[in-house]
Amino acid sequence: MERTTTAAAVAALLAAAALGLAPHQAQAAPAPTAAVGAAAPAASPELRFHDIPGSGGITLKGNVFTPAGAVDGRKYPLIVLPTSWGMPQIEYIAQAKKLADSGYVVVSYTSRGFWLSGGEIEVAGPPDIADVSAVIDWALAHTPADADRIGLGGVSYGAGISLLASAHDPRVKAVVALSGWADLIESIYSGRTQHLQAAGMLGAAGYLTGRPGPELQALLGDFLGSRLDREQQMIEWGKKRSAAEKVDRINANGAAIMLGNAWGDTIFPPNQYAEFFEKLTGPKRLEFRPGDHATAEASGLLGLPNDTWTNAHRWFDRYLKGERNGIDTEAPVQLKSRSTEGYEGYADWKSVGSGGSERLALSDSEHLFANVDSGANGGILFLSSILDQFAKAPPTASVPLLPRAFAAVWQSGRYEEARRVRGTVGLHTTVTPTKADGTFVAYLYDVGPLGIGKLVSNAPYTFHGRTPGQAFGVDLELFSTAYDVPAGHRLALVIDTVDPLYIEHNPTGSQLTFSSPRTDPSYVSVPLREQ
């Protein structure tokens, strides 16, 4: 009871702040079960808190904005916003009010299993997707929402749920999915490696703000406990929660899909969004910016000017209102480099590295002792990419001082001209292990004249069941990025075996050799923008 009362009080105060109301005004808000009054004109959009029936008989805590001056008999486009992981229903109030200002009915609700909503955390499982349709049904019955103009949107968890719901509910005409996932496996298990800090943070937030069910509790234990005997079951569980597995249904339903993410997203890295974008056949848009998980849109949630949310509103206006605002005539892929200001437009993701690729040979054989952190790391969840976003200060390492017993290093020559890295860097190499299992992490650094390397990208790779002493080939895609390497600098590839971001699988005493056979040379392929 104490937790419920506190959460309700915090929700009311934050709602009041977002709406510019004094605390006593917030306390005078109607009871959650009050109906939306649509007949009387109002000076500002009307907000009501509601108990909304979800799927399976649970109750979802939600709120509704209706446009100022809404009149009987008139219908308005509807936008449904499921909340992010661990966030209450007031998350979107600032943006919902702005959308209502421009003529939308906006319904936001706390996703099941979190805060005061009923049920258990399903991680975008079938009950979550059914909830979206139930909320749409409720909105059509209780608000002046137009059944022919329905949109979905959200950040993070809300983005993932929205994409999945667009595959199941053909009434959805437009989706804005920010900092979300399309492939859950590639997000937190890329390179067959558990993303430790990401999964740990999500698990902790789930326990603090919600009610993980037995299935989720068991899965977290298996995942973080490296239960390989449960690997296939975990993968199948993730596929059921991945829009990439349902792209044919999304395309058949025809919703206009806008995707937005950050280059340094340590929860849902950008590669999986780009691959999903390429498979969409309807109206689509992809935006990548500097930052980490949900940082690109965070200021907009506070009601501050934010280009991510500006474009989200333009997307809804175009595909729910039919406004000719030009967003559909712009290049569908919009990128902002981590090094410079302004956007670059591309016709599709394949065109991002339109300047071709530069291949750096990894000709020297390198031998590593595992289980020791060399000092080359991908950074810290959230903090490192936020520093990169606002201070252009990515994780660094002194490349000449990296201990060569624990870090393999290859460097290019100094560049006479700047190199504008755009897209997905690829590593091809040959590995010979001394044990059947192992993990390594590859890093690409921009190395200045003093040897200080700034992290351009990284990615982990794990193998199991290999024959000790027998070489095998590896092709690894690093996380996609847009980074400008200044003239006079070098690129360096560094490989080591320990990184706090990931769970490593190197048995005690294991060693790895990276070689470049004459018949199958090792290299790094760096995609470049046209000069």
Coordinates of C-alpha atoms in Angstrom, one line a residue:
M1 CA 0.0 0.0 0.0
E2 CA 2.8 2.4 0.8
R3 CA 4.5 1.8 -2.5
T4 CA 1.2 2.3 -4.4
T5 CA 0.5 5.6 -2.6
T6 CA 4.0 6.9 -3.2
A7 CA 3.9 6.0 -6.8
A8 CA 0.6 7.7 -7.3
A9 CA 1.8 10.9 -5.6
V10 CA 4.9 11.0 -7.7
A11 CA 2.9 10.4 -10.9
A12 CA 0.6 13.3 -10.0
L13 CA 3.4 15.7 -9.3
L14 CA 5.4 14.9 -12.4
A15 CA 2.3 15.1 -14.5
A16 CA 1.6 18.5 -13.0
A17 CA 5.1 19.7 -13.7
A18 CA 4.9 18.5 -17.3
L19 CA 1.6 20.3 -17.9
G20 CA 2.7 23.4 -16.1
L21 CA 0.2 23.0 -13.3
A22 CA 0.6 23.9 -9.7
P23 CA 0.5 21.0 -7.3
H24 CA -3.0 21.9 -6.0
Q25 CA -4.3 21.8 -9.5
A26 CA -2.9 18.3 -10.0
Q27 CA -4.6 17.1 -6.9
A28 CA -7.9 18.3 -8.3
A29 CA -7.6 16.0 -11.3
P30 CA -10.6 13.7 -11.9
A31 CA -10.6 10.1 -10.6
P32 CA -9.0 7.5 -12.8
T33 CA -12.3 6.1 -13.9
A34 CA -13.6 9.5 -15.1
A35 CA -14.8 9.5 -18.8
V36 CA -13.2 11.8 -21.3
G37 CA -15.2 14.9 -21.8
A38 CA -15.1 15.8 -25.5
A39 CA -17.9 18.3 -25.9
A40 CA -16.8 21.5 -24.2
P41 CA -14.0 23.5 -25.7
A42 CA -10.9 23.9 -23.6
A43 CA -7.9 26.2 -23.6
S44 CA -5.4 23.3 -23.6
P45 CA -5.6 19.6 -24.3
E46 CA -7.6 17.7 -21.7
L47 CA -5.9 15.1 -19.6
R48 CA -7.6 12.2 -17.8
F49 CA -6.2 9.2 -15.9
H50 CA -7.9 5.9 -16.6
D51 CA -8.0 2.3 -15.7
I52 CA -7.9 0.6 -19.1
P53 CA -8.8 -3.1 -19.5
G54 CA -5.8 -5.1 -20.9
S55 CA -5.8 -8.5 -22.3
G56 CA -6.5 -11.5 -20.1
G57 CA -8.5 -9.4 -17.6
I58 CA -5.7 -7.3 -16.1
T59 CA -5.9 -3.5 -15.6
L60 CA -3.5 -1.1 -17.2
K61 CA -2.9 2.3 -15.7
G62 CA -3.2 4.9 -18.4
N63 CA -3.8 8.5 -19.3
V64 CA -5.6 10.2 -22.2
F65 CA -5.1 13.5 -23.8
T66 CA -7.8 14.9 -26.1
P67 CA -7.4 17.9 -28.3
A68 CA -8.5 21.3 -27.0
G69 CA -12.0 22.1 -28.2
A70 CA -12.8 18.5 -29.2
V71 CA -16.5 18.4 -30.2
D72 CA -19.1 15.6 -30.4
G73 CA -19.2 13.8 -33.7
R74 CA -15.7 14.7 -34.8
K75 CA -13.0 12.0 -34.9
Y76 CA -9.3 12.6 -34.3
P77 CA -6.3 10.5 -35.2
L78 CA -5.2 8.2 -32.3
I79 CA -1.7 7.6 -31.0
V80 CA -1.0 4.8 -28.4
L81 CA 2.2 5.0 -26.4
P82 CA 3.3 2.0 -24.4
T83 CA 5.8 2.9 -21.7
S84 CA 9.5 2.1 -21.6
W85 CA 10.9 -0.7 -19.4
G86 CA 10.5 0.3 -15.8
M87 CA 8.7 3.6 -16.6
P88 CA 5.3 4.7 -15.3
Q89 CA 2.4 6.1 -17.4
I90 CA 3.5 9.7 -17.1
E91 CA 6.7 9.1 -19.2
Y92 CA 5.3 10.6 -22.4
I93 CA 3.1 13.4 -20.9
A94 CA 5.2 16.3 -22.4
Q95 CA 5.1 14.8 -25.9
A96 CA 1.5 13.6 -25.6
K97 CA 0.4 17.1 -24.7
K98 CA 2.2 18.5 -27.8
L99 CA 0.6 15.8 -30.0
A100 CA -2.8 16.7 -28.6
D101 CA -2.1 20.3 -29.2
S102 CA -1.9 19.5 -32.9
G103 CA -5.1 17.5 -33.0
Y104 CA -4.4 13.9 -31.8
V105 CA -6.0 11.7 -29.2
V106 CA -3.1 10.3 -27.3
V107 CA -3.3 7.3 -24.9
S108 CA -0.3 6.3 -22.9
Y109 CA -0.2 3.4 -20.5
T110 CA 2.1 1.6 -18.1
S111 CA 3.2 -1.7 -19.7
R112 CA 1.9 -4.8 -17.9
G113 CA 3.9 -6.0 -14.9
F114 CA 5.3 -2.6 -14.1
W115 CA 4.3 -0.1 -11.4
L116 CA 0.5 -0.1 -10.9
S117 CA -0.5 -2.0 -14.0
G118 CA -1.6 -5.6 -13.5
G119 CA 0.0 -8.8 -14.7
E120 CA 3.6 -9.8 -14.8
I121 CA 6.5 -8.7 -17.0
E122 CA 6.2 -10.6 -20.3
V123 CA 9.1 -8.9 -22.2
A124 CA 7.0 -8.0 -25.2
G125 CA 5.4 -11.4 -25.2
P126 CA 1.9 -12.2 -26.7
P127 CA 0.0 -10.7 -23.7
D128 CA 1.9 -7.3 -24.3
I129 CA 0.9 -7.3 -27.9
A130 CA -2.7 -8.2 -27.1
D131 CA -2.6 -5.3 -24.6
V132 CA -2.0 -2.8 -27.5
S133 CA -5.0 -4.0 -29.4
A134 CA -7.1 -3.9 -26.2
V135 CA -6.0 -0.3 -25.6
I136 CA -6.9 0.6 -29.2
D137 CA -10.4 -1.0 -28.7
W138 CA -10.9 0.9 -25.5
A139 CA -9.8 4.2 -27.0
L140 CA -12.2 3.7 -30.0
A141 CA -15.0 3.1 -27.5
H142 CA -14.3 5.9 -25.0
T143 CA -12.5 8.7 -26.9
P144 CA -13.2 10.6 -30.1
A145 CA -10.5 8.5 -31.8
D146 CA -10.7 7.7 -35.6
A147 CA -10.5 4.0 -36.3
D148 CA -8.9 4.7 -39.7
R149 CA -6.0 6.8 -38.3
I150 CA -4.2 4.9 -35.6
G151 CA -0.5 5.2 -34.8
L152 CA 1.8 3.6 -32.2
G153 CA 5.0 4.9 -30.7
G154 CA 7.4 4.6 -27.9
V155 CA 10.9 4.6 -26.6
S156 CA 12.9 1.4 -25.8
Y157 CA 10.5 -1.2 -24.5
G158 CA 7.6 0.8 -25.9
A159 CA 9.3 0.8 -29.3
G160 CA 9.8 -2.9 -29.3
I161 CA 6.1 -3.5 -28.3
S162 CA 4.9 -1.1 -31.0
L163 CA 6.8 -2.8 -33.8
L164 CA 5.5 -6.2 -32.8
A165 CA 2.0 -4.9 -32.5
S166 CA 2.1 -3.5 -36.0
A167 CA 2.6 -7.1 -37.2
H168 CA -0.6 -8.3 -35.4
D169 CA -3.0 -5.4 -35.7
P170 CA -3.7 -4.2 -39.3
R171 CA -5.5 -1.1 -37.9
V172 CA -2.1 0.4 -37.2
K173 CA -1.1 2.9 -39.9
A174 CA 2.1 4.5 -38.5
V175 CA 4.8 3.5 -36.0
V176 CA 7.6 5.6 -34.4
A177 CA 10.0 3.2 -32.7
L178 CA 12.8 5.0 -30.9
S179 CA 15.8 3.3 -29.2
G180 CA 14.1 -0.1 -29.6
W181 CA 15.0 -3.5 -30.9
A182 CA 13.9 -5.5 -33.9
D183 CA 16.1 -8.5 -33.1
L184 CA 16.3 -9.2 -29.4
I185 CA 19.0 -11.9 -29.9
E186 CA 21.3 -9.7 -31.9
S187 CA 20.8 -6.9 -29.3
I188 CA 21.9 -8.7 -26.1
Y189 CA 23.5 -11.9 -27.4
S190 CA 25.4 -10.7 -30.5
G191 CA 28.5 -12.7 -31.4
R192 CA 27.0 -15.5 -29.2
T193 CA 28.1 -13.4 -26.2
Q194 CA 26.0 -12.2 -23.3
H195 CA 25.9 -8.5 -23.0
L196 CA 26.4 -8.5 -19.2
Q197 CA 25.8 -4.9 -18.2
A198 CA 22.8 -4.5 -20.5
A199 CA 21.1 -7.7 -19.3
G200 CA 22.0 -7.0 -15.7
M201 CA 20.6 -3.5 -15.8
L202 CA 17.3 -4.6 -17.4
G203 CA 16.9 -7.4 -14.9
A204 CA 17.6 -5.1 -11.9
A205 CA 15.2 -2.4 -13.2
G206 CA 12.6 -5.1 -13.8
Y207 CA 12.8 -6.3 -10.2
L208 CA 12.8 -2.7 -8.8
T209 CA 9.9 -1.4 -10.7
G210 CA 7.8 -4.4 -11.6
R211 CA 7.0 -8.1 -11.2
P212 CA 9.1 -10.5 -13.3
G213 CA 7.1 -13.8 -13.8
P214 CA 8.6 -17.2 -13.3
E215 CA 9.5 -17.5 -17.0
L216 CA 11.5 -14.3 -17.0
Q217 CA 13.2 -15.1 -13.7
A218 CA 14.3 -18.5 -15.0
L219 CA 15.5 -17.0 -18.3
L220 CA 17.6 -14.3 -16.6
G221 CA 19.2 -17.0 -14.4
D222 CA 20.0 -19.2 -17.4
F223 CA 21.2 -16.3 -19.5
L224 CA 23.5 -14.7 -16.9
G225 CA 24.5 -18.1 -15.7
S226 CA 25.7 -19.2 -19.2
R227 CA 23.5 -22.2 -19.3
L228 CA 24.5 -23.5 -22.8
D229 CA 22.1 -26.5 -22.4
R230 CA 19.3 -23.9 -22.4
E231 CA 20.7 -21.8 -25.3
Q232 CA 18.3 -22.9 -28.0
Q233 CA 15.3 -22.4 -25.8
M234 CA 16.5 -18.8 -24.9
I235 CA 17.0 -18.1 -28.6
E236 CA 13.5 -19.3 -29.5
W237 CA 12.1 -17.2 -26.7
G238 CA 13.9 -14.1 -28.1
K239 CA 12.7 -14.8 -31.6
K240 CA 9.1 -14.7 -30.5
R241 CA 9.8 -11.2 -29.2
S242 CA 11.6 -9.9 -32.3
A243 CA 9.9 -7.9 -35.0
A244 CA 12.6 -9.0 -37.5
E245 CA 10.9 -12.5 -37.3
K246 CA 7.6 -10.9 -38.3
V247 CA 8.7 -8.5 -41.0
D248 CA 6.5 -10.2 -43.6
R249 CA 3.4 -9.5 -41.5
I250 CA 4.5 -6.0 -40.9
N251 CA 5.0 -5.4 -44.6
A252 CA 1.6 -7.0 -45.4
N253 CA -0.1 -4.7 -43.0
G254 CA 1.6 -1.7 -44.6
A255 CA 2.2 0.6 -41.6
A256 CA 4.7 3.4 -42.2
I257 CA 7.7 2.7 -39.9
M258 CA 10.1 5.2 -38.5
L259 CA 13.1 3.9 -36.6
G260 CA 15.5 5.9 -34.5
N261 CA 18.5 4.9 -32.5
A262 CA 22.0 6.0 -31.2
W263 CA 25.3 4.8 -32.5
G264 CA 26.5 3.9 -29.0
D265 CA 23.3 2.2 -27.7
T266 CA 24.6 -0.3 -25.2
I267 CA 21.2 -2.0 -24.8
F268 CA 20.1 -2.3 -28.4
P269 CA 23.1 -1.7 -30.8
P270 CA 22.3 -0.1 -34.2
N271 CA 23.2 -3.0 -36.5
Q272 CA 20.0 -5.0 -35.9
Y273 CA 17.8 -1.9 -36.6
A274 CA 19.6 -1.2 -39.9
E275 CA 19.2 -4.8 -41.1
F276 CA 15.5 -4.7 -40.2
F277 CA 15.0 -1.4 -42.0
E278 CA 16.4 -2.9 -45.2
K279 CA 13.7 -5.6 -45.1
L280 CA 10.8 -3.2 -44.8
T281 CA 8.9 -2.5 -48.0
G282 CA 6.4 0.1 -46.9
P283 CA 7.1 3.8 -46.1
K284 CA 10.1 3.9 -43.8
R285 CA 12.7 6.1 -42.2
L286 CA 15.9 5.3 -40.3
E287 CA 17.7 7.9 -38.1
F288 CA 21.0 7.3 -36.3
R289 CA 22.5 9.9 -33.9
P290 CA 25.4 10.0 -31.4
G291 CA 24.5 8.9 -27.9
D292 CA 23.5 5.8 -25.9
H293 CA 20.2 4.1 -25.1
A294 CA 17.3 6.6 -25.2
T295 CA 19.6 9.7 -24.8
A296 CA 18.8 11.1 -28.2
E297 CA 15.1 11.5 -27.3
A298 CA 15.5 12.1 -23.5
S299 CA 15.3 15.9 -23.6
G300 CA 12.1 15.7 -25.6
L301 CA 10.5 13.6 -22.8
L302 CA 11.1 16.6 -20.6
G303 CA 9.4 18.9 -23.1
L304 CA 12.5 20.5 -24.4
P305 CA 13.2 21.1 -28.1
N306 CA 14.4 17.8 -29.7
D307 CA 14.8 16.9 -33.3
T308 CA 14.1 13.2 -32.8
W309 CA 10.6 14.1 -31.5
T310 CA 10.1 16.8 -34.1
N311 CA 10.6 14.2 -36.8
A312 CA 8.4 11.8 -35.0
H313 CA 5.6 14.3 -35.0
R314 CA 6.2 15.0 -38.7
W315 CA 6.0 11.3 -39.4
F316 CA 2.6 10.9 -37.6
D317 CA 1.4 14.1 -39.3
R318 CA 2.2 12.7 -42.8
Y319 CA 0.8 9.2 -42.3
L320 CA -2.1 9.8 -39.9
K321 CA -3.2 13.3 -41.1
G322 CA -2.0 13.2 -44.7
E323 CA -0.1 16.4 -44.3
R324 CA 2.4 17.1 -47.2
N325 CA 5.2 18.2 -44.9
G326 CA 8.0 16.8 -47.0
I327 CA 9.2 14.0 -44.6
D328 CA 8.4 11.4 -47.2
T329 CA 10.4 13.1 -49.9
E330 CA 13.6 13.3 -47.8
A331 CA 16.3 10.7 -48.0
P332 CA 14.9 7.8 -45.9
V333 CA 18.2 7.2 -44.0
Q334 CA 19.3 10.2 -41.9
L335 CA 22.6 10.0 -40.1
K336 CA 24.5 12.3 -37.8
S337 CA 28.2 11.7 -37.4
R338 CA 29.7 11.4 -33.9
S339 CA 32.4 13.9 -35.0
T340 CA 30.5 16.6 -36.8
E341 CA 27.1 18.4 -36.7
G342 CA 24.3 18.1 -39.2
Y343 CA 22.6 15.2 -41.0
E344 CA 23.6 13.2 -44.0
G345 CA 20.9 11.7 -46.1
Y346 CA 21.1 8.3 -48.0
A347 CA 18.7 6.5 -50.2
D348 CA 19.1 3.3 -48.2
W349 CA 21.4 1.6 -45.7
K350 CA 23.5 0.0 -48.4
S351 CA 24.4 3.5 -49.7
V352 CA 25.9 4.6 -46.3
G353 CA 29.3 3.3 -47.2
S354 CA 29.0 4.6 -50.7
G355 CA 32.7 5.6 -50.9
G356 CA 33.7 2.0 -50.9
S357 CA 35.7 0.2 -48.2
E358 CA 39.3 0.4 -47.2
R359 CA 40.8 -3.0 -46.4
L360 CA 43.5 -3.1 -43.7
A361 CA 45.6 -6.2 -43.8
L362 CA 46.2 -8.0 -40.5
S363 CA 49.3 -9.8 -41.7
D364 CA 51.3 -10.4 -38.5
S365 CA 50.4 -13.3 -36.3
E366 CA 49.4 -12.4 -32.7
H367 CA 49.4 -14.7 -29.7
L368 CA 47.3 -13.8 -26.6
F369 CA 47.0 -15.1 -23.1
A370 CA 43.3 -15.0 -22.1
N371 CA 41.5 -14.0 -18.9
V372 CA 43.4 -10.6 -18.4
D373 CA 41.9 -7.2 -19.2
S374 CA 44.4 -5.4 -21.4
G375 CA 42.8 -2.0 -20.8
A376 CA 41.1 -1.9 -24.2
N377 CA 37.4 -1.7 -23.3
G378 CA 34.0 -0.8 -24.8
G379 CA 33.3 1.6 -21.9
I380 CA 30.6 1.7 -19.3
L381 CA 26.9 1.2 -19.9
F382 CA 25.3 4.6 -20.7
L383 CA 28.1 6.7 -19.3
S384 CA 30.7 6.3 -22.0
S385 CA 28.4 6.9 -25.0
I386 CA 26.8 9.9 -23.2
L387 CA 30.2 11.4 -22.8
D388 CA 30.8 10.8 -26.5
Q389 CA 27.5 12.4 -27.4
F390 CA 27.9 15.6 -25.4
A391 CA 31.7 16.0 -25.0
K392 CA 32.9 13.9 -28.0
A393 CA 34.9 11.9 -25.5
P394 CA 34.6 8.2 -26.3
P395 CA 36.5 5.5 -24.3
T396 CA 40.2 5.8 -24.9
A397 CA 43.3 3.6 -24.6
S398 CA 47.0 4.3 -25.0
V399 CA 47.6 1.9 -27.9
P400 CA 51.4 1.7 -27.6
L401 CA 51.2 0.8 -23.9
L402 CA 48.7 -2.0 -24.3
P403 CA 50.4 -5.2 -23.0
R404 CA 51.0 -7.3 -26.0
A405 CA 50.8 -10.5 -24.1
F406 CA 47.1 -9.8 -23.6
A407 CA 46.2 -7.5 -26.5
A408 CA 46.8 -8.0 -30.2
V409 CA 47.4 -4.8 -32.1
W410 CA 47.5 -4.0 -35.8
Q411 CA 47.8 -0.4 -37.1
S412 CA 47.4 1.4 -40.4
G413 CA 49.8 4.0 -41.7
R414 CA 49.1 7.7 -41.0
Y415 CA 46.4 9.1 -43.2
E416 CA 47.2 12.2 -45.2
E417 CA 43.5 12.9 -45.6
A418 CA 40.6 12.4 -43.2
R419 CA 38.7 9.1 -43.3
R420 CA 34.9 9.3 -42.8
V421 CA 33.9 5.9 -41.5
R422 CA 30.3 5.2 -42.2
G423 CA 28.4 1.9 -41.6
T424 CA 29.5 -1.5 -40.4
V425 CA 33.2 -2.4 -40.0
G426 CA 33.9 -6.0 -40.7
L427 CA 36.7 -8.2 -39.3
H428 CA 37.9 -11.4 -41.0
T429 CA 40.5 -13.5 -39.2
T430 CA 41.7 -17.0 -38.3
V431 CA 41.7 -18.1 -34.7
T432 CA 43.5 -21.0 -33.2
P433 CA 42.5 -21.7 -29.5
T434 CA 44.1 -23.9 -26.9
K435 CA 40.7 -24.7 -25.4
A436 CA 37.3 -25.7 -26.8
D437 CA 35.6 -22.5 -25.6
G438 CA 36.6 -18.8 -25.7
T439 CA 35.7 -15.2 -26.1
F440 CA 37.5 -12.3 -27.7
V441 CA 36.5 -8.6 -28.3
A442 CA 37.6 -6.6 -31.3
Y443 CA 38.0 -2.8 -31.0
L444 CA 38.6 -0.2 -33.8
Y445 CA 40.5 2.9 -32.5
D446 CA 41.3 6.3 -34.0
V447 CA 44.9 6.8 -32.9
G448 CA 46.3 10.3 -32.7
P449 CA 50.0 11.4 -32.9
L450 CA 50.6 10.7 -29.2
G451 CA 49.2 7.1 -29.4
I452 CA 46.0 7.8 -27.6
G453 CA 43.2 5.8 -29.3
K454 CA 39.6 6.9 -29.3
L455 CA 37.1 4.1 -29.7
V456 CA 35.4 4.0 -33.0
S457 CA 33.6 0.7 -32.6
N458 CA 33.7 -2.8 -31.0
A459 CA 32.0 -6.2 -30.9
P460 CA 32.4 -9.4 -29.0
Y461 CA 32.7 -13.0 -30.3
T462 CA 32.3 -16.3 -28.4
F463 CA 32.9 -19.8 -29.6
H464 CA 32.1 -23.2 -28.0
G465 CA 33.0 -26.8 -28.9
R466 CA 36.0 -26.1 -31.0
T467 CA 38.9 -28.5 -31.3
P468 CA 41.9 -27.2 -29.4
G469 CA 44.8 -26.5 -31.7
Q470 CA 42.7 -26.4 -34.8
A471 CA 42.3 -23.1 -36.6
F472 CA 38.9 -21.7 -37.8
G473 CA 37.8 -18.6 -39.6
V474 CA 35.8 -15.8 -38.0
D475 CA 33.7 -13.1 -39.7
L476 CA 32.6 -10.5 -37.2
E477 CA 30.6 -7.3 -37.8
L478 CA 31.5 -4.5 -35.4
F479 CA 28.7 -2.2 -34.2
S480 CA 27.7 0.3 -36.9
T481 CA 28.9 3.9 -36.6
A482 CA 29.6 7.2 -38.2
Y483 CA 33.0 8.6 -37.2
D484 CA 35.5 10.9 -38.9
V485 CA 39.2 10.0 -38.5
P486 CA 41.3 13.2 -38.8
A487 CA 44.2 13.6 -41.2
G488 CA 47.5 12.6 -39.5
H489 CA 45.8 9.9 -37.5
R490 CA 45.8 6.1 -37.9
L491 CA 43.3 3.3 -37.4
A492 CA 44.2 0.5 -35.1
L493 CA 42.5 -2.9 -34.6
V494 CA 42.9 -4.2 -31.1
I495 CA 41.7 -7.7 -29.8
D496 CA 41.7 -8.8 -26.2
T497 CA 39.7 -11.3 -24.2
V498 CA 38.1 -9.4 -21.3
D499 CA 35.6 -6.5 -21.3
P500 CA 33.3 -5.6 -18.4
L501 CA 30.4 -5.1 -20.9
Y502 CA 30.3 -8.8 -21.7
I503 CA 30.4 -12.2 -20.2
E504 CA 33.6 -14.0 -21.3
H505 CA 34.0 -17.8 -21.7
N506 CA 37.8 -18.2 -21.6
P507 CA 38.8 -21.2 -19.4
T508 CA 41.7 -20.7 -17.0
G509 CA 45.0 -20.8 -18.9
S510 CA 43.5 -20.6 -22.3
Q511 CA 45.4 -18.8 -25.2
L512 CA 44.3 -17.6 -28.6
T513 CA 46.4 -17.1 -31.8
F514 CA 45.3 -14.8 -34.6
S515 CA 46.9 -15.6 -37.9
S516 CA 46.6 -14.6 -41.5
P517 CA 47.0 -17.7 -43.8
R518 CA 48.3 -17.1 -47.3
T519 CA 45.2 -18.7 -48.7
D520 CA 42.8 -16.8 -46.5
P521 CA 44.3 -13.5 -45.4
S522 CA 43.0 -11.6 -42.3
Y523 CA 41.8 -8.1 -42.7
V524 CA 39.5 -5.3 -41.4
S525 CA 37.1 -3.8 -43.9
V526 CA 36.3 -0.2 -43.1
P527 CA 33.3 1.4 -45.0
L528 CA 33.8 5.0 -46.0
R529 CA 31.7 7.9 -47.1
E530 CA 32.5 9.4 -50.5
Q531 CA 35.1 12.2 -50.1

